[in-house]
Coordinates of C-alpha atoms in Angstrom, one line a residue:
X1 CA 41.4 141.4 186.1
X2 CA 41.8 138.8 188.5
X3 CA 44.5 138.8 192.0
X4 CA 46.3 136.4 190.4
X5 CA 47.0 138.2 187.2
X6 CA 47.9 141.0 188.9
X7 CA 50.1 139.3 191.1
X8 CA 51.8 138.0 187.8
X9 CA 52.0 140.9 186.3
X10 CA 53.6 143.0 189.2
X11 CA 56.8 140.1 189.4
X12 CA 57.2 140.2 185.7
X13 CA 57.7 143.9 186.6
X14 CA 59.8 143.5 189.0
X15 CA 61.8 140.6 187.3
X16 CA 62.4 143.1 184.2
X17 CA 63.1 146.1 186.3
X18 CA 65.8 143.7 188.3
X19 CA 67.3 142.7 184.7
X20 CA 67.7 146.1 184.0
X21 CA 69.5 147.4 187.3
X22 CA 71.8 144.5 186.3
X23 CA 72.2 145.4 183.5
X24 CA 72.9 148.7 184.5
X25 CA 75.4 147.6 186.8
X26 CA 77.2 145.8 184.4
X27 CA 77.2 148.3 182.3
X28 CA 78.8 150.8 184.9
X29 CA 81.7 148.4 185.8
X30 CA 82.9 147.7 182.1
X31 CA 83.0 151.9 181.8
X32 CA 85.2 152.0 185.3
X33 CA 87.3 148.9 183.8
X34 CA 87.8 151.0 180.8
X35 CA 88.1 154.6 181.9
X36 CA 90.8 153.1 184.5
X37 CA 92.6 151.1 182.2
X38 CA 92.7 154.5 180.0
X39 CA 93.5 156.5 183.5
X40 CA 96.4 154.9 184.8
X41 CA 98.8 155.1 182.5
X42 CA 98.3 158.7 182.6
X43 CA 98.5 158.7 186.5
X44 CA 101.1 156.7 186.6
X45 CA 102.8 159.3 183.8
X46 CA 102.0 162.3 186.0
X47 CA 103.4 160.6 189.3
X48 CA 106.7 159.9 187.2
X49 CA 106.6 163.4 186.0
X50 CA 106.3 165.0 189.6
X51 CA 109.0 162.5 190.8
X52 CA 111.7 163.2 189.1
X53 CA 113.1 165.1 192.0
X54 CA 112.8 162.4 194.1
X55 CA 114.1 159.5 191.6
X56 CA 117.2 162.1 191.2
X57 CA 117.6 162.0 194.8
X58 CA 116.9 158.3 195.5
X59 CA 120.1 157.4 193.7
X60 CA 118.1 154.1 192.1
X61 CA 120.6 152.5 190.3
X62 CA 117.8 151.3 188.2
X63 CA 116.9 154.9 187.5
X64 CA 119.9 155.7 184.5
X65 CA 118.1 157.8 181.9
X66 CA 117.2 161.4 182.7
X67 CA 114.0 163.1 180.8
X68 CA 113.4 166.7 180.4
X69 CA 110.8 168.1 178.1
X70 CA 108.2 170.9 178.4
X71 CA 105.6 168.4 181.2
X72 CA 108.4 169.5 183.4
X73 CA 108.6 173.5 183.5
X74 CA 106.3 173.2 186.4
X75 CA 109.5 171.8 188.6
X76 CA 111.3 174.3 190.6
X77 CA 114.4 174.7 188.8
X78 CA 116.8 175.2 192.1
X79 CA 115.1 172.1 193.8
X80 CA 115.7 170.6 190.0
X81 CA 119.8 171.4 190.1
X82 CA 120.1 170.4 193.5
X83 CA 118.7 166.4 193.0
X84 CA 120.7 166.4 189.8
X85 CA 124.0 167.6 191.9
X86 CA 123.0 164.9 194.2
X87 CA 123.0 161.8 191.9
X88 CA 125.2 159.2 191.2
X89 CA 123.0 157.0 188.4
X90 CA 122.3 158.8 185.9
X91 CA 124.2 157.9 182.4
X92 CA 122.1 159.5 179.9
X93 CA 120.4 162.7 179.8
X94 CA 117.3 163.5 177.0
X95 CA 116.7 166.9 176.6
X96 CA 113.7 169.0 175.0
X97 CA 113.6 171.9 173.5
X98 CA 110.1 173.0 174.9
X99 CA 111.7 173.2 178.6
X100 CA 115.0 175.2 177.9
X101 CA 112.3 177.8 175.8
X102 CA 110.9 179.1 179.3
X103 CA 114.6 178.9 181.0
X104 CA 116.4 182.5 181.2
X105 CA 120.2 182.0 180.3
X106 CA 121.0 182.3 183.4
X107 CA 118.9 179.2 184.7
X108 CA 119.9 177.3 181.4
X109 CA 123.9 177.3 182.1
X110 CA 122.9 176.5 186.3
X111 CA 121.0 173.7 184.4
X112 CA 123.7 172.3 181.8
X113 CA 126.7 173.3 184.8
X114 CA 124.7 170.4 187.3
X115 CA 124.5 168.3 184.1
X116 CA 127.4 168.7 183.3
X117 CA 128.9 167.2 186.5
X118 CA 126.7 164.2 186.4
X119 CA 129.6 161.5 187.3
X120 CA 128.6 158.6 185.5
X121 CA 127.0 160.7 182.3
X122 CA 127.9 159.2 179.4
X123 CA 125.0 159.9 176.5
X124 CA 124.1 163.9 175.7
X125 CA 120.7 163.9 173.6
X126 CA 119.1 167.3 172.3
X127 CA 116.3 167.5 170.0
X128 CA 113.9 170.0 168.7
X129 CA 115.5 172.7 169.6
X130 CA 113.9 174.8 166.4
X131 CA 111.8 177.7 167.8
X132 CA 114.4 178.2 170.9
X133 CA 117.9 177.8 169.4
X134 CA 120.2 175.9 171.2
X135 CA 122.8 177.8 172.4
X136 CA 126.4 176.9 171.5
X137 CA 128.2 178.4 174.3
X138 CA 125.1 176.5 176.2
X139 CA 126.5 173.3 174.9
X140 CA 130.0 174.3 175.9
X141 CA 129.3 174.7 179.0
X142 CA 127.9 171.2 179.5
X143 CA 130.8 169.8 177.7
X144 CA 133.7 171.4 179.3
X145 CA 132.6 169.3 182.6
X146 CA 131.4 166.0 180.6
X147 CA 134.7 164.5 179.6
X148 CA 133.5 161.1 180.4
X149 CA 130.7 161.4 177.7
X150 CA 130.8 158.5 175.1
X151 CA 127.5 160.0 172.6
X152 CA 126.8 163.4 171.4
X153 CA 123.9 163.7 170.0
X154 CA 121.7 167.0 168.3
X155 CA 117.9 166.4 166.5
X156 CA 116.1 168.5 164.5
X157 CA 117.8 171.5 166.3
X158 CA 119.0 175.2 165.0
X159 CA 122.6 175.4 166.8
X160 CA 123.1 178.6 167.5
X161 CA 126.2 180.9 167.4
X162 CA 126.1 184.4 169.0
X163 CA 129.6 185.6 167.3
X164 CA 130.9 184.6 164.2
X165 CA 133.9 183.1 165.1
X166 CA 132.2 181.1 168.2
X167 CA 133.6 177.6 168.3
X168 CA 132.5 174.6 169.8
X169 CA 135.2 173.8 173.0
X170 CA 138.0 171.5 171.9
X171 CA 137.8 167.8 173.0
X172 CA 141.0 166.6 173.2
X173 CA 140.4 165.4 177.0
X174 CA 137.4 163.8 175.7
X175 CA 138.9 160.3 175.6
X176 CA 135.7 158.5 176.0
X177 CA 133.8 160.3 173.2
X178 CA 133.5 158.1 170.1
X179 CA 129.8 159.0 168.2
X180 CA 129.5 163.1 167.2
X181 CA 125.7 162.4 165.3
X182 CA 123.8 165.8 164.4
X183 CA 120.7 165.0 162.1
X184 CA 118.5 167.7 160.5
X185 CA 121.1 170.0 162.1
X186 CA 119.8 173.8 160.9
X187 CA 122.7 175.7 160.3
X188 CA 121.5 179.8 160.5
X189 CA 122.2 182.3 157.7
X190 CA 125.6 184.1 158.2
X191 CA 127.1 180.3 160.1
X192 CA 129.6 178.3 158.8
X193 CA 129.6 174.5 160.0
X194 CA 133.4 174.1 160.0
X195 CA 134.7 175.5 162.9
X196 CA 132.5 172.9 164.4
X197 CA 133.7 170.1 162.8
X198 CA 137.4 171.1 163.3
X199 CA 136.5 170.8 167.1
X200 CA 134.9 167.3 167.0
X201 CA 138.3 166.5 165.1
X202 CA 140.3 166.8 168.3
X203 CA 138.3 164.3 170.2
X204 CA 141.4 161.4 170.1
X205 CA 139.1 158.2 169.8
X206 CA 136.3 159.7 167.8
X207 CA 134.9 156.5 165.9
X208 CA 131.6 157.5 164.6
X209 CA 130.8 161.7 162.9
X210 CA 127.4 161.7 161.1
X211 CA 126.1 165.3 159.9
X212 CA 123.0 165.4 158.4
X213 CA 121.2 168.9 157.5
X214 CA 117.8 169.5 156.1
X215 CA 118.6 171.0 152.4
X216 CA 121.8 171.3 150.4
X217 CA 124.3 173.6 151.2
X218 CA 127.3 174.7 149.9
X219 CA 130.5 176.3 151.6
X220 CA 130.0 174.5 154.9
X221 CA 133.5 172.8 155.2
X222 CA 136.8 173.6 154.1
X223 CA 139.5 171.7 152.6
X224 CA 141.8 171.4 155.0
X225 CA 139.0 170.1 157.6
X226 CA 138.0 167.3 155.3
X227 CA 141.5 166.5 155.0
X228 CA 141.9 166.6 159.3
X229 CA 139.0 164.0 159.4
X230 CA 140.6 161.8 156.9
X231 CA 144.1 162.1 158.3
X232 CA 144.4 163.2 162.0
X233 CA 140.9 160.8 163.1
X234 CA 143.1 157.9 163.6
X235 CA 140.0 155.6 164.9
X236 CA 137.5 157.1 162.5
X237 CA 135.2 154.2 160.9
X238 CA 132.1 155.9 159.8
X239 CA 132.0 159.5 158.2
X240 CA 128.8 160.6 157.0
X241 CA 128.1 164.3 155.9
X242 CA 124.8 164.4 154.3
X243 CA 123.6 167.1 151.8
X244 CA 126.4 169.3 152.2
X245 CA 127.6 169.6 149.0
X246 CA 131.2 169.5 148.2
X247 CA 133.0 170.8 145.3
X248 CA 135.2 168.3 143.1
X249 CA 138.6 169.5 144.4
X250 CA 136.8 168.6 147.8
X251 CA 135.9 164.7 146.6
X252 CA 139.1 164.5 144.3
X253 CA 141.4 165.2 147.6
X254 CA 139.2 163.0 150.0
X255 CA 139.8 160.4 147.7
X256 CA 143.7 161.0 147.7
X257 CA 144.0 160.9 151.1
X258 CA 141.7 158.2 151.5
X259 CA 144.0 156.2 149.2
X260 CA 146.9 157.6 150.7
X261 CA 146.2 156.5 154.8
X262 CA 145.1 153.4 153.3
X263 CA 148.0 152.4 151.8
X264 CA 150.7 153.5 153.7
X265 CA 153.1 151.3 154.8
X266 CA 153.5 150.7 158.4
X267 CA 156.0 149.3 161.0
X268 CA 155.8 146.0 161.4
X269 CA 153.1 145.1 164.2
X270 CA 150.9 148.2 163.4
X271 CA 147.9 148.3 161.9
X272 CA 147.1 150.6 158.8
X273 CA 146.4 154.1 159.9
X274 CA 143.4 154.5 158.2
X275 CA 140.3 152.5 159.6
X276 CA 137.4 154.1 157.9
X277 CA 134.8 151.8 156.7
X278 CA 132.0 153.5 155.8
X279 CA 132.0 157.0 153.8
X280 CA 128.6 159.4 152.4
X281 CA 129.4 162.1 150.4
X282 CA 127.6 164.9 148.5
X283 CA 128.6 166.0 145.4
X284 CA 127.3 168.8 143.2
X285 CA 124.5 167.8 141.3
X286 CA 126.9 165.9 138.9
X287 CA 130.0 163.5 139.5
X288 CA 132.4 164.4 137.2
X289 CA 135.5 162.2 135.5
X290 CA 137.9 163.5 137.4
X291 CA 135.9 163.0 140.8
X292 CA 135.2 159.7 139.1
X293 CA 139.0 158.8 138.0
X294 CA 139.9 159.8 141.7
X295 CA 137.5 156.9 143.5
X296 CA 138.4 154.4 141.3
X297 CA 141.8 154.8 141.9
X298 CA 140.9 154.7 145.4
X299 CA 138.3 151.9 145.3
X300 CA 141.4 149.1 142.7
X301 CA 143.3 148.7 145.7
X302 CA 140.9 149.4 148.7
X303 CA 141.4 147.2 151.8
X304 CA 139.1 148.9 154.4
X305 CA 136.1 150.8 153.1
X306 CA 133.0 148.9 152.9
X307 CA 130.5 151.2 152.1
X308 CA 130.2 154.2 149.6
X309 CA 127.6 156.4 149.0
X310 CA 128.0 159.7 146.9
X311 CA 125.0 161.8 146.4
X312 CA 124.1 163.9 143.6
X313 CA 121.8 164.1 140.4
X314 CA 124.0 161.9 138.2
X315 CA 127.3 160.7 137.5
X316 CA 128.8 160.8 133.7
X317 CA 128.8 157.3 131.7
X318 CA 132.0 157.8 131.5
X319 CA 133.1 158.2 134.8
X320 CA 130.4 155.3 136.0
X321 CA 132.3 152.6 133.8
X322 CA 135.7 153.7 135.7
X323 CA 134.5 153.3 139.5
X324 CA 132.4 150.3 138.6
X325 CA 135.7 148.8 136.6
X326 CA 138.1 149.4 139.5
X327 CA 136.0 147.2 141.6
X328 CA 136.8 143.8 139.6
X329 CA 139.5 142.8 142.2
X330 CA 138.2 144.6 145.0
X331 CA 137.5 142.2 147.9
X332 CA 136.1 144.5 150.3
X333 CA 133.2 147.0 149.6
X334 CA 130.3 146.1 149.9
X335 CA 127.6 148.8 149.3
X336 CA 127.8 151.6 146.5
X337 CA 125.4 154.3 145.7
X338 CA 126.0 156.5 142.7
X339 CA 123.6 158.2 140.5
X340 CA 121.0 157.3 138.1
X341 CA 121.5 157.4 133.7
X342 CA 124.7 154.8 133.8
X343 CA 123.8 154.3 129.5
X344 CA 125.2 151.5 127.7
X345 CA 128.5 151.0 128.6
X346 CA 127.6 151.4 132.4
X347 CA 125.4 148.1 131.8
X348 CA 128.2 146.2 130.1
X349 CA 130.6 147.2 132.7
X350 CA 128.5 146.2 135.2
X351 CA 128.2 142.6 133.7
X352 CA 131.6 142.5 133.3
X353 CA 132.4 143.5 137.7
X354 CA 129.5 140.9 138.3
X355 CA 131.2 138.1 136.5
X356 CA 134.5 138.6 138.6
X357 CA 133.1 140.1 142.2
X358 CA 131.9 137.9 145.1
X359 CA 131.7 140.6 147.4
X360 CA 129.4 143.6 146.4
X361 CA 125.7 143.3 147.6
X362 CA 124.3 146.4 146.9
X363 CA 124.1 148.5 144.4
X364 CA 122.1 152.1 144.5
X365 CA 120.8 152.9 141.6
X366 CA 117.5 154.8 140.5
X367 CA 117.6 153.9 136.8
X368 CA 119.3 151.2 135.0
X369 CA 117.2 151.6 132.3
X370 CA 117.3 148.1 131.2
X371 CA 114.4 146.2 133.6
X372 CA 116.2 143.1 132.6
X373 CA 119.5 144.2 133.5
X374 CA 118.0 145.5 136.8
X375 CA 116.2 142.1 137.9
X376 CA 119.7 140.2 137.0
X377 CA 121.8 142.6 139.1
X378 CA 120.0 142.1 141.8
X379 CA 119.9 138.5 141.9
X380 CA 123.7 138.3 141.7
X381 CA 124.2 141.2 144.8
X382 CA 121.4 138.9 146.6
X383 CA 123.7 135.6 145.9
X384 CA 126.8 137.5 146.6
X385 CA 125.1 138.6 150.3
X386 CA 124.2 135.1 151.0
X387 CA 127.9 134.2 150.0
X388 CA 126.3 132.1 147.9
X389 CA 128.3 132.6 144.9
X390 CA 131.5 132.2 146.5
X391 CA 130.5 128.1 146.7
X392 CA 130.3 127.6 142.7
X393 CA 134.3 128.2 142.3
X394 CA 135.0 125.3 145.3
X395 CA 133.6 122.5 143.9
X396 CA 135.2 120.0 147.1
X397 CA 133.9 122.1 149.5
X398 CA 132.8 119.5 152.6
X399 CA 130.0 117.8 151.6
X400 CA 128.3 119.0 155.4
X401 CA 128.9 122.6 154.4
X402 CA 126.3 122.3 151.0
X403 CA 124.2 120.6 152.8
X404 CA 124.0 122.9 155.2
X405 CA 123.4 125.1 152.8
X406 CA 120.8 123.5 150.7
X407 CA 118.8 123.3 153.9
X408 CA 118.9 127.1 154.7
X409 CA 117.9 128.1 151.2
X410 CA 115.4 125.2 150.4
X411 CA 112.7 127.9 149.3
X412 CA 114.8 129.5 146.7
X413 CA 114.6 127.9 143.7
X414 CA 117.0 129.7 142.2
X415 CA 119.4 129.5 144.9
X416 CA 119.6 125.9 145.4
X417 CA 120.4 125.3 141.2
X418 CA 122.9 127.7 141.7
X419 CA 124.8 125.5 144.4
X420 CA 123.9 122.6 142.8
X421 CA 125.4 123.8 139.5
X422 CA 128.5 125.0 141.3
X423 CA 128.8 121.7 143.1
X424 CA 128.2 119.1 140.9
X425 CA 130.2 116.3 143.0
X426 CA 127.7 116.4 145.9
X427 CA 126.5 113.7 144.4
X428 CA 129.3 111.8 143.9
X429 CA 129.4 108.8 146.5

């Protein structure tokens, strides 16, 4: 082999061993990009975590919503109190079950004392508080200082009672409180839920109670606490008590006193007492006549409730054709949910409500039965919920108006011969 060839072939070498440092390189600067890009959140996690101390303490109005899960048993609790004694921003405080499992009780009420005084706190959040029960005397605690507190609120928690006859503090100074919402609430063996609920009662402008526990249980609430909500919760709009069952005596005199508040003449100048508007109910596997016989006599003349929904296995045929025949004239709910199996005379009576009704839109059902009957329900709630039925019985409604209409339904077929046939002079000139 010649100089020459050797020369060549030692820069080829070169040249490819070059190539592949670059290569390298590159290589090693895509990994950095992509480990860092992977890091930093992560960093910038663990900074936050390690800072909440020193957010607390900044008083950054920016800085409103307090978290506190298990990342931050590492803080020192006293420095933790003292920063949350000091702060003036916070408004809503998150808490986790995995860091009040490691807290003594002694460090847990210094903990929910400073909360507590927060002076701008107006959101309380729990959740999963399963393994460590949360305490209700705990809760009390935090409470009994909170009165400016506009949202309770308890997930996936077991709520705890060390006696019996504990109750949860009354809230009658709690002016500001207006949503009580407890989902997957775990109620131990041995507890009852109402003197709970006969607490959250007092709270004067309470707007908003939703219960809702795992599995059915019966026994939970009493009569006369139903009857508290239904009566005494002047500003009451949404009650929702989810799988715990009620007995028919419980249903029949709901429905009574629904009917009753409803109805009740007032003064001149005042407004109805009753201003509930939205109402879930469980019944006991079946809904029974009577039960029925009481909510259609509440549903013929209704003028505030919107929604219905009362859960069981079935409701009679019977019984079905009575609720769904009281809601002819109705002009104001909009959303019912019975049971499944309504039979024959369930379907006719439901032909005959959607002839006459403009208002329903949704109807929960989990068998008709009758597929055809099914489809055809559904596209009349669907018209009603675009209001588009109302237009066939005003056929000089401005001509602007159908157009307008036209235009916003163009890719329903169905919908625009349905305005068209209920407005046959829009093409009169």
């Amino acid at each position: 082999m010649n100089a020459a060839a050797v020369d060549n072939t030692d820069a080829s070498t070169a040249s490819d061993g070059s190539e592949n440092n670059n290569r390298s390189k590159q290589q090693m600067a895509m990994v950095r990009r992509i480990v860092s890009r992977v890091l930093m959140p992560i960093r910038k996690c663990r900074v936050k975590r390690t800072n909440v101390i020193d957010q607390l303490k900044q008083n950054d109005e920016e800085f409103s919503v307090l978290k506190l899960d298990g990342s931050h048993t590492v803080l020192n609790l006293d420095r933790l109190v003292d920063a949350i004694e000091c702060n003036t921003t916070v408004k809503n405080i998150q808490i986790h079950g995995g860091l009040i499992a490691n807290l003594p009780l002694e460090q847990q009420h210094l903990l929910w004392h400073a909360l507590g005084k927060l002076p701008k706190l107006e959101e309380i959040h729990f959740k999963y508080f399963l393994e460590f029960p949360l305490m209700l005397d705990g809760l009390n605690c935090l409470l009994d200082r909170a009165k400016g507190v506009r949202k309770l609120t308890v997930y996936d928690s077991v709520l705890y009672t060390r006696n019996y006859d504990d109750r949860l503090i009354t809230l009658e100074q709690h002016e500001n409180l207006k949503t009580v919402f407890f989902s997957q609430l775990r109620i131990p063996e041995g507890r009852v839920l109402d003197p709970i609920v006969q607490s959250i009662v007092t709270a004067p402008n309470l707007s908003n109670l939703t219960i809702r526990i795992p599995r059915k249980k019966k026994n939970l609430v009493t009569t006369e606490t139903l009857r508290r909500l239904v009566r005494d919760c002047a500003n009451l709009k949404i009650l929702e008590l989810r799988r715990i069952v009620l007995r028919d005596e419980h249903i029949i005199q709901m429905a009574k006193d629904l009917e009753e508040t409803q109805n009740k003449k007032c003064p001149e100048g005042e407004e109805p007492k009753s201003k509930i508007k939205e109402v879930t109910v469980q019944c006991d596997d079946t809904l029974r006549e009577d039960c029925c016989a009481a909510l259609g006599s509440l549903l013929k003349n209704n003028s505030t409730i919107t929604r219905l929904e009362v859960w069981g296995q079935k409701v009679v045929e019977d019984g079905f054709v009575e609720v769904i025949s009281s809601l002819k004239e109705n002009k104001t709910l909009k959303v019912l949910h019975l049971s499944h199996d309504i039979g024959d005379k369930g379907n006719s009576a439901l032909t005959d409500l959607l002839k006459q009704n403009y208002v329903m839109e949704t109807l929960y059902m989990r068998s008709f039965g009758d597929p055809t009957m099914m489809a055809k329900t559904d596209y009349f709630l669907k018209l009603n919920a675009t209001s588009l039925r109302g237009l066939q019985l005003d056929i000089n409604m401005n001509r602007a108006k159908l157009v307008e209409k036209l235009e916003k339904h163009n890719e329903e077929l169905n919908h625009l011969y349905f305005i068209l046939r209920g407005n046959p002079n829009v093409f009169d000139a």
